[in-house]
CSV table of N, CA and C in Angstrom, one decimal:
chain,number,residue,atom,x,y,z
E,1,UNK,N,-8.9,25.3,12.4
E,1,UNK,CA,-8.4,24.3,11.4
E,1,UNK,C,-8.3,23.0,12.0
E,2,UNK,N,-8.5,22.0,11.2
E,2,UNK,CA,-8.4,20.6,11.7
E,2,UNK,C,-6.9,20.3,12.0
E,3,UNK,N,-6.6,19.5,13.0
E,3,UNK,CA,-7.5,18.7,13.8
E,3,UNK,C,-7.8,19.5,15.1
E,4,UNK,N,-8.9,20.2,15.2
E,4,UNK,CA,-9.2,21.1,16.3
E,4,UNK,C,-9.4,20.3,17.6
E,5,UNK,N,-10.2,19.2,17.5
E,5,UNK,CA,-10.5,18.4,18.7
E,5,UNK,C,-9.2,17.7,19.2
E,6,UNK,N,-8.5,17.2,18.4
E,6,UNK,CA,-7.2,16.5,18.8
E,6,UNK,C,-6.2,17.5,19.4
E,7,UNK,N,-6.1,18.6,18.7
E,7,UNK,CA,-5.1,19.6,19.2
E,7,UNK,C,-5.6,20.2,20.6
E,8,UNK,N,-6.9,20.4,20.7
E,8,UNK,CA,-7.4,20.9,22.0
E,8,UNK,C,-7.2,19.9,23.1
E,9,UNK,N,-7.5,18.6,22.9
E,9,UNK,CA,-7.3,17.6,23.9
E,9,UNK,C,-5.8,17.4,24.2
E,10,UNK,N,-4.9,17.5,23.2
E,10,UNK,CA,-3.5,17.3,23.5
E,10,UNK,C,-3.0,18.4,24.4
E,11,UNK,N,-3.5,19.6,24.4
E,11,UNK,CA,-3.1,20.7,25.2
E,11,UNK,C,-3.9,20.6,26.6
E,12,UNK,N,-5.2,20.4,26.5
E,12,UNK,CA,-6.0,20.5,27.7
E,12,UNK,C,-5.8,19.4,28.7
E,13,UNK,N,-5.7,18.1,28.2
E,13,UNK,CA,-5.6,17.0,29.2
E,13,UNK,C,-4.4,17.1,30.1
E,14,UNK,N,-3.2,17.4,29.6
E,14,UNK,CA,-2.1,17.6,30.6
E,14,UNK,C,-2.3,18.8,31.6
E,15,UNK,N,-2.9,19.8,31.1
E,15,UNK,CA,-3.2,21.0,32.0
E,15,UNK,C,-4.2,20.6,33.0
E,16,UNK,N,-5.2,19.8,32.7
E,16,UNK,CA,-6.2,19.4,33.6
E,16,UNK,C,-5.6,18.5,34.7
E,17,UNK,N,-4.7,17.6,34.2
E,17,UNK,CA,-4.0,16.7,35.2
E,17,UNK,C,-3.1,17.5,36.1
E,18,UNK,N,-2.4,18.5,35.6
E,18,UNK,CA,-1.5,19.3,36.3
E,18,UNK,C,-2.3,20.1,37.4
E,19,UNK,N,-3.5,20.6,37.0
E,19,UNK,CA,-4.3,21.4,37.9
E,19,UNK,C,-5.2,20.6,38.8
E,20,UNK,N,-5.2,19.3,38.7
E,20,UNK,CA,-6.0,18.3,39.4
E,20,UNK,C,-7.5,18.5,39.1
E,21,UNK,N,-7.8,18.8,37.9
E,21,UNK,CA,-9.2,18.9,37.4
E,21,UNK,C,-9.5,17.5,36.8
E,22,UNK,N,-10.5,16.9,37.3
E,22,UNK,CA,-10.7,15.5,36.9
E,22,UNK,C,-11.9,15.2,36.0
E,23,UNK,N,-12.7,16.2,35.8
E,23,UNK,CA,-13.9,16.0,35.0
E,23,UNK,C,-14.0,16.8,33.7
E,24,UNK,N,-14.3,16.1,32.6
E,24,UNK,CA,-14.4,16.8,31.3
E,24,UNK,C,-15.6,16.2,30.6
E,25,UNK,N,-16.4,17.1,30.1
E,25,UNK,CA,-17.5,16.6,29.2
E,25,UNK,C,-17.3,17.4,27.9
E,26,UNK,N,-17.3,16.6,26.8
E,26,UNK,CA,-17.1,17.2,25.5
E,26,UNK,C,-18.2,16.6,24.5
E,27,UNK,N,-18.2,17.1,23.3
E,27,UNK,CA,-19.2,16.7,22.4
E,27,UNK,C,-18.6,16.5,21.0
E,28,UNK,N,-19.2,15.5,20.3
E,28,UNK,CA,-18.8,15.2,18.9
E,28,UNK,C,-20.0,14.6,18.2
E,29,UNK,N,-19.8,14.3,17.0
E,29,UNK,CA,-20.9,13.8,16.2
E,29,UNK,C,-21.2,12.3,16.5
E,30,UNK,N,-22.5,12.0,16.2
E,30,UNK,CA,-22.9,10.6,16.5
E,30,UNK,C,-22.3,9.6,15.5
E,31,UNK,N,-21.7,10.1,14.5
E,31,UNK,CA,-21.0,9.2,13.5
E,31,UNK,C,-19.7,8.6,14.1
E,32,UNK,N,-19.2,9.0,15.2
E,32,UNK,CA,-18.0,8.4,15.8
E,32,UNK,C,-18.4,7.1,16.4
E,33,UNK,N,-17.8,6.0,15.9
E,33,UNK,CA,-18.0,4.7,16.4
E,33,UNK,C,-16.9,4.4,17.5
E,34,UNK,N,-17.3,4.0,18.7
E,34,UNK,CA,-16.4,3.7,19.7
E,34,UNK,C,-16.5,2.2,20.2
E,35,UNK,N,-15.5,1.8,20.9
E,35,UNK,CA,-15.5,0.4,21.4
E,35,UNK,C,-16.7,0.2,22.3
E,36,UNK,N,-17.4,-0.9,22.1
E,36,UNK,CA,-18.6,-1.2,22.9
E,36,UNK,C,-19.9,-0.8,22.2
E,37,UNK,N,-19.8,-0.1,21.1
E,37,UNK,CA,-21.1,0.2,20.4
E,37,UNK,C,-21.7,-1.0,19.8
E,38,UNK,N,-23.0,-1.2,19.9
E,38,UNK,CA,-23.6,-2.4,19.4
E,38,UNK,C,-23.5,-2.4,17.8
E,39,UNK,N,-23.3,-3.5,17.3
E,39,UNK,CA,-23.2,-3.6,15.8
E,39,UNK,C,-24.7,-3.4,15.2
E,40,UNK,N,-24.7,-2.6,14.2
E,40,UNK,CA,-26.0,-2.4,13.5
E,40,UNK,C,-25.7,-2.0,12.1
E,41,UNK,N,-26.8,-2.1,11.2
E,41,UNK,CA,-26.6,-1.6,9.9
E,41,UNK,C,-26.3,-0.1,9.8
E,42,UNK,N,-26.9,0.7,10.6
E,42,UNK,CA,-26.6,2.1,10.6
E,42,UNK,C,-25.2,2.4,11.1
E,43,UNK,N,-24.7,1.7,12.1
E,43,UNK,CA,-23.4,1.8,12.6
E,43,UNK,C,-22.4,1.5,11.5
E,44,UNK,N,-22.6,0.4,10.8
E,44,UNK,CA,-21.7,-0.1,9.7
E,44,UNK,C,-21.7,1.0,8.6
E,45,UNK,N,-22.9,1.5,8.2
E,45,UNK,CA,-22.9,2.5,7.2
E,45,UNK,C,-22.3,3.8,7.6
E,46,UNK,N,-22.4,4.1,8.9
E,46,UNK,CA,-21.8,5.4,9.4
E,46,UNK,C,-20.3,5.2,9.4
E,47,UNK,N,-19.8,4.0,9.8
E,47,UNK,CA,-18.4,3.8,9.8
E,47,UNK,C,-17.7,3.9,8.4
E,48,UNK,N,-18.5,3.6,7.4
E,48,UNK,CA,-18.1,3.7,6.0
E,48,UNK,C,-18.3,5.1,5.4
E,49,UNK,N,-19.5,5.6,5.6
E,49,UNK,CA,-19.9,6.8,4.9
E,49,UNK,C,-19.3,8.1,5.5
E,50,UNK,N,-19.3,8.3,6.8
E,50,UNK,CA,-18.8,9.5,7.4
E,50,UNK,C,-17.3,9.8,7.1
E,51,UNK,N,-16.4,8.8,7.1
E,51,UNK,CA,-15.0,9.1,6.7
E,51,UNK,C,-14.9,9.5,5.3
E,52,UNK,N,-15.8,9.0,4.4
E,52,UNK,CA,-15.8,9.4,3.0
E,52,UNK,C,-16.3,10.8,2.8
E,53,UNK,N,-17.4,11.2,3.6
E,53,UNK,CA,-18.1,12.5,3.5
E,53,UNK,C,-17.3,13.6,4.1
E,54,UNK,N,-16.7,13.3,5.3
E,54,UNK,CA,-16.0,14.3,6.1
E,54,UNK,C,-14.8,13.7,6.7
E,55,UNK,N,-13.8,13.3,6.0
E,55,UNK,CA,-12.7,12.6,6.5
E,55,UNK,C,-11.9,13.3,7.6
E,56,UNK,N,-11.7,14.6,7.5
E,56,UNK,CA,-10.9,15.4,8.4
E,56,UNK,C,-11.6,15.4,9.8
E,57,UNK,N,-12.9,15.7,9.8
E,57,UNK,CA,-13.6,15.7,11.1
E,57,UNK,C,-13.7,14.4,11.7
E,58,UNK,N,-13.9,13.3,10.9
E,58,UNK,CA,-14.0,12.0,11.5
E,58,UNK,C,-12.7,11.6,12.1
E,59,UNK,N,-11.6,11.8,11.4
E,59,UNK,CA,-10.2,11.5,11.9
E,59,UNK,C,-10.0,12.3,13.2
E,60,UNK,N,-10.4,13.5,13.2
E,60,UNK,CA,-10.2,14.4,14.4
E,60,UNK,C,-10.9,13.8,15.6
E,61,UNK,N,-12.2,13.4,15.4
E,61,UNK,CA,-13.0,12.9,16.5
E,61,UNK,C,-12.4,11.6,17.0
E,62,UNK,N,-11.9,10.7,16.1
E,62,UNK,CA,-11.3,9.5,16.5
E,62,UNK,C,-10.0,9.7,17.3
E,63,UNK,N,-9.2,10.7,16.9
E,63,UNK,CA,-8.0,11.0,17.6
E,63,UNK,C,-8.3,11.6,19.0
E,64,UNK,N,-9.3,12.5,19.1
E,64,UNK,CA,-9.7,13.0,20.3
E,64,UNK,C,-10.1,11.9,21.3
E,65,UNK,N,-10.9,11.0,20.8
E,65,UNK,CA,-11.4,9.8,21.6
E,65,UNK,C,-10.2,9.0,22.1
E,66,UNK,N,-9.2,8.8,21.2
E,66,UNK,CA,-8.0,8.0,21.6
E,66,UNK,C,-7.3,8.7,22.8
E,67,UNK,N,-7.1,10.0,22.7
E,67,UNK,CA,-6.4,10.8,23.7
E,67,UNK,C,-7.2,10.7,25.0
E,68,UNK,N,-8.5,10.8,25.0
E,68,UNK,CA,-9.3,10.7,26.2
E,68,UNK,C,-9.2,9.4,26.8
E,69,UNK,N,-9.3,8.3,26.0
E,69,UNK,CA,-9.2,7.0,26.6
E,69,UNK,C,-7.9,6.7,27.2
E,70,UNK,N,-6.8,7.3,26.8
E,70,UNK,CA,-5.5,7.1,27.4
E,70,UNK,C,-5.3,8.0,28.6
E,71,UNK,N,-6.1,8.9,28.9
E,71,UNK,CA,-5.9,9.9,30.0
E,71,UNK,C,-6.5,9.3,31.3
E,72,UNK,N,-6.1,10.0,32.4
E,72,UNK,CA,-6.7,9.7,33.7
E,72,UNK,C,-7.9,10.5,34.0
E,73,UNK,N,-8.3,11.4,33.1
E,73,UNK,CA,-9.5,12.3,33.4
E,73,UNK,C,-10.8,11.5,33.3
E,74,UNK,N,-11.7,11.9,34.1
E,74,UNK,CA,-13.1,11.3,34.1
E,74,UNK,C,-13.9,12.0,33.0
E,75,UNK,N,-13.8,11.5,31.8
E,75,UNK,CA,-14.3,12.2,30.6
E,75,UNK,C,-15.7,11.6,30.3
E,76,UNK,N,-16.5,12.3,29.5
E,76,UNK,CA,-17.7,11.9,28.9
E,76,UNK,C,-17.7,12.6,27.5
E,77,UNK,N,-17.9,11.8,26.5
E,77,UNK,CA,-18.0,12.4,25.1
E,77,UNK,C,-19.5,12.2,24.7
E,78,UNK,N,-20.2,13.3,24.6
E,78,UNK,CA,-21.6,13.2,24.2
E,78,UNK,C,-21.6,13.2,22.7
E,79,UNK,N,-22.2,12.2,22.1
E,79,UNK,CA,-22.3,12.1,20.6
E,79,UNK,C,-23.7,12.4,20.2
E,80,UNK,N,-23.8,13.3,19.3
E,80,UNK,CA,-25.1,13.8,18.9
E,80,UNK,C,-25.3,13.8,17.3
E,81,UNK,N,-26.6,13.8,16.9
E,81,UNK,CA,-26.8,14.0,15.5
E,81,UNK,C,-26.7,15.5,15.2
E,82,UNK,N,-27.2,15.9,14.0
E,82,UNK,CA,-27.2,17.3,13.6
E,82,UNK,C,-28.0,18.1,14.6
E,83,UNK,N,-27.6,19.3,14.9
E,83,UNK,CA,-28.2,20.2,15.9
E,83,UNK,C,-29.3,21.1,15.3
E,84,UNK,N,-30.3,21.4,16.0
E,84,UNK,CA,-31.3,22.4,15.6
E,84,UNK,C,-31.6,23.4,16.7
E,85,UNK,N,-32.4,24.3,16.5
E,85,UNK,CA,-32.6,25.4,17.5
E,85,UNK,C,-34.0,25.3,18.1
E,86,UNK,N,-34.7,24.2,18.0
E,86,UNK,CA,-36.0,24.0,18.7
E,86,UNK,C,-35.9,24.1,20.2
E,87,UNK,N,-36.8,24.8,20.8
E,87,UNK,CA,-36.7,25.1,22.2
E,87,UNK,C,-37.5,24.0,23.0
E,88,UNK,N,-38.3,23.3,22.4
E,88,UNK,CA,-39.2,22.3,23.2
E,88,UNK,C,-38.8,20.9,22.9
E,89,UNK,N,-37.9,20.6,22.0
E,89,UNK,CA,-37.5,19.2,21.7
E,89,UNK,C,-36.8,18.6,22.9
E,90,UNK,N,-37.2,17.3,23.2
E,90,UNK,CA,-36.6,16.6,24.3
E,90,UNK,C,-35.8,15.4,23.7
E,91,UNK,N,-34.9,14.9,24.5
E,91,UNK,CA,-34.1,13.7,24.1
E,91,UNK,C,-35.0,12.5,24.3
E,92,UNK,N,-35.1,11.7,23.3
E,92,UNK,CA,-35.9,10.5,23.3
E,92,UNK,C,-35.0,9.2,23.5
E,93,UNK,N,-33.7,9.3,23.3
E,93,UNK,CA,-32.9,8.2,23.4
E,93,UNK,C,-31.5,8.6,24.0
E,94,UNK,N,-31.1,7.8,25.0
E,94,UNK,CA,-29.7,7.9,25.5
E,94,UNK,C,-29.2,6.5,25.6
E,95,UNK,N,-28.1,6.3,24.8
E,95,UNK,CA,-27.5,5.0,24.8
E,95,UNK,C,-26.4,4.9,23.9
E,96,UNK,N,-26.2,3.8,23.1
E,96,UNK,CA,-25.0,3.6,22.3
E,96,UNK,C,-25.4,3.2,20.9
E,97,UNK,N,-26.7,3.3,20.6
E,97,UNK,CA,-27.2,2.9,19.2
E,97,UNK,C,-27.2,4.2,18.3
E,98,UNK,N,-26.8,4.0,17.1
E,98,UNK,CA,-26.8,5.1,16.1
E,98,UNK,C,-28.2,5.6,15.8
E,99,UNK,N,-28.3,6.9,15.7
E,99,UNK,CA,-29.6,7.5,15.3
E,99,UNK,C,-29.8,7.3,13.8
E,100,UNK,N,-31.1,7.5,13.4
E,100,UNK,CA,-31.4,7.5,12.0
E,100,UNK,C,-30.6,8.6,11.3
E,101,UNK,N,-30.3,8.5,10.1
E,101,UNK,CA,-29.5,9.5,9.4
E,101,UNK,C,-30.1,10.9,9.4
E,102,UNK,N,-31.4,10.9,9.4
E,102,UNK,CA,-32.1,12.2,9.3
E,102,UNK,C,-32.4,12.8,10.7
E,103,UNK,N,-31.9,12.2,11.8
E,103,UNK,CA,-32.2,12.6,13.2
E,103,UNK,C,-31.5,14.0,13.4
E,104,UNK,N,-32.2,14.8,14.2
E,104,UNK,CA,-31.7,16.1,14.7
E,104,UNK,C,-32.0,16.2,16.1
E,105,UNK,N,-31.3,17.1,16.8
E,105,UNK,CA,-31.5,17.3,18.2
E,105,UNK,C,-31.3,18.8,18.6
E,106,UNK,N,-32.2,19.3,19.5
E,106,UNK,CA,-32.1,20.7,19.9
E,106,UNK,C,-30.8,20.9,20.7
E,107,UNK,N,-30.2,22.0,20.4
E,107,UNK,CA,-29.0,22.5,21.2
E,107,UNK,C,-29.3,22.6,22.7
E,108,UNK,N,-30.5,23.1,23.0
E,108,UNK,CA,-31.0,23.2,24.4
E,108,UNK,C,-31.0,21.9,25.1
E,109,UNK,N,-31.5,20.9,24.4
E,109,UNK,CA,-31.6,19.5,25.0
E,109,UNK,C,-30.2,19.0,25.2
E,110,UNK,N,-29.3,19.2,24.3
E,110,UNK,CA,-27.9,18.7,24.4
E,110,UNK,C,-27.3,19.4,25.6
E,111,UNK,N,-27.4,20.7,25.8
E,111,UNK,CA,-26.8,21.4,26.9
E,111,UNK,C,-27.4,20.9,28.2
E,112,UNK,N,-28.7,20.7,28.3
E,112,UNK,CA,-29.3,20.2,29.5
E,112,UNK,C,-28.8,18.8,29.9
E,113,UNK,N,-28.6,17.9,28.8
E,113,UNK,CA,-28.0,16.6,29.1
E,113,UNK,C,-26.6,16.7,29.6
E,114,UNK,N,-25.8,17.6,29.1
E,114,UNK,CA,-24.4,17.8,29.6
E,114,UNK,C,-24.4,18.3,31.0
E,115,UNK,N,-25.3,19.2,31.4
E,115,UNK,CA,-25.4,19.6,32.8
E,115,UNK,C,-25.8,18.5,33.7
E,116,UNK,N,-26.7,17.6,33.2
E,116,UNK,CA,-27.1,16.4,34.0
E,116,UNK,C,-25.9,15.5,34.2
E,117,UNK,N,-25.1,15.4,33.2
E,117,UNK,CA,-23.9,14.5,33.3
E,117,UNK,C,-22.9,15.1,34.4
E,118,UNK,N,-22.8,16.4,34.5
E,118,UNK,CA,-22.0,17.1,35.5
E,118,UNK,C,-22.6,16.8,36.9
E,119,UNK,N,-23.9,17.1,37.0
E,119,UNK,CA,-24.6,17.0,38.3
E,119,UNK,C,-24.7,15.6,38.9
E,120,UNK,N,-24.9,14.6,38.0
E,120,UNK,CA,-25.1,13.2,38.4
E,120,UNK,C,-23.8,12.4,38.2
E,121,UNK,N,-22.8,12.9,37.6
E,121,UNK,CA,-21.6,12.2,37.4
E,121,UNK,C,-21.8,10.9,36.5
E,122,UNK,N,-22.8,11.0,35.6
E,122,UNK,CA,-23.1,9.9,34.7
E,122,UNK,C,-22.1,9.8,33.6
E,123,UNK,N,-22.1,8.6,33.1
E,123,UNK,CA,-21.3,8.3,31.8
E,123,UNK,C,-19.8,8.6,31.9
E,124,UNK,N,-19.2,8.3,33.1
E,124,UNK,CA,-17.8,8.5,33.2
E,124,UNK,C,-17.1,7.5,32.3
E,125,UNK,N,-16.1,8.0,31.5
E,125,UNK,CA,-15.4,7.2,30.6
E,125,UNK,C,-16.3,6.5,29.6
E,126,UNK,N,-17.3,7.2,29.2
E,126,UNK,CA,-18.3,6.6,28.2
E,126,UNK,C,-18.6,7.7,27.2
E,127,UNK,N,-19.2,7.2,26.1
E,127,UNK,CA,-19.5,8.1,25.0
E,127,UNK,C,-21.0,7.9,24.5
E,128,UNK,N,-21.9,8.3,25.3
E,128,UNK,CA,-23.3,8.1,25.0
E,128,UNK,C,-23.7,8.8,23.7
E,129,UNK,N,-24.7,8.2,23.0
E,129,UNK,CA,-25.3,8.9,21.9
E,129,UNK,C,-26.7,9.3,22.3
E,130,UNK,N,-27.0,10.6,22.1
E,130,UNK,CA,-28.3,11.1,22.5
E,130,UNK,C,-29.0,11.6,21.2
E,131,UNK,N,-30.3,11.4,21.2
E,131,UNK,CA,-31.2,11.9,20.1
E,131,UNK,C,-32.6,11.9,20.5
């Protein structure tokens, strides 16, 4: 039940700090707008539309982001469009621009990106959008 992301982070972050675990990579939807995102028509429409379409999930994602930003953890929030099960699809964009509303991305590609973030320590305290 909502707010699952917020509740999870509220419990997990203090435990991580207590156990001296400093790296966290999590995932949320590309519709989450964060500080530093470039302004665009798609970002503006996302900021208006997603809270109307799915207010609970958007509020949950925003609150998770707020908790992470206040923490001492080296976090990365991977923002993605709708997921699919294609096995050969590759990521064509890594950045902070919103994807087209019809964009999808393979779960396999998302998992590979998250592993790269662990191995390369990329995007510390950042929330890249991949598609």
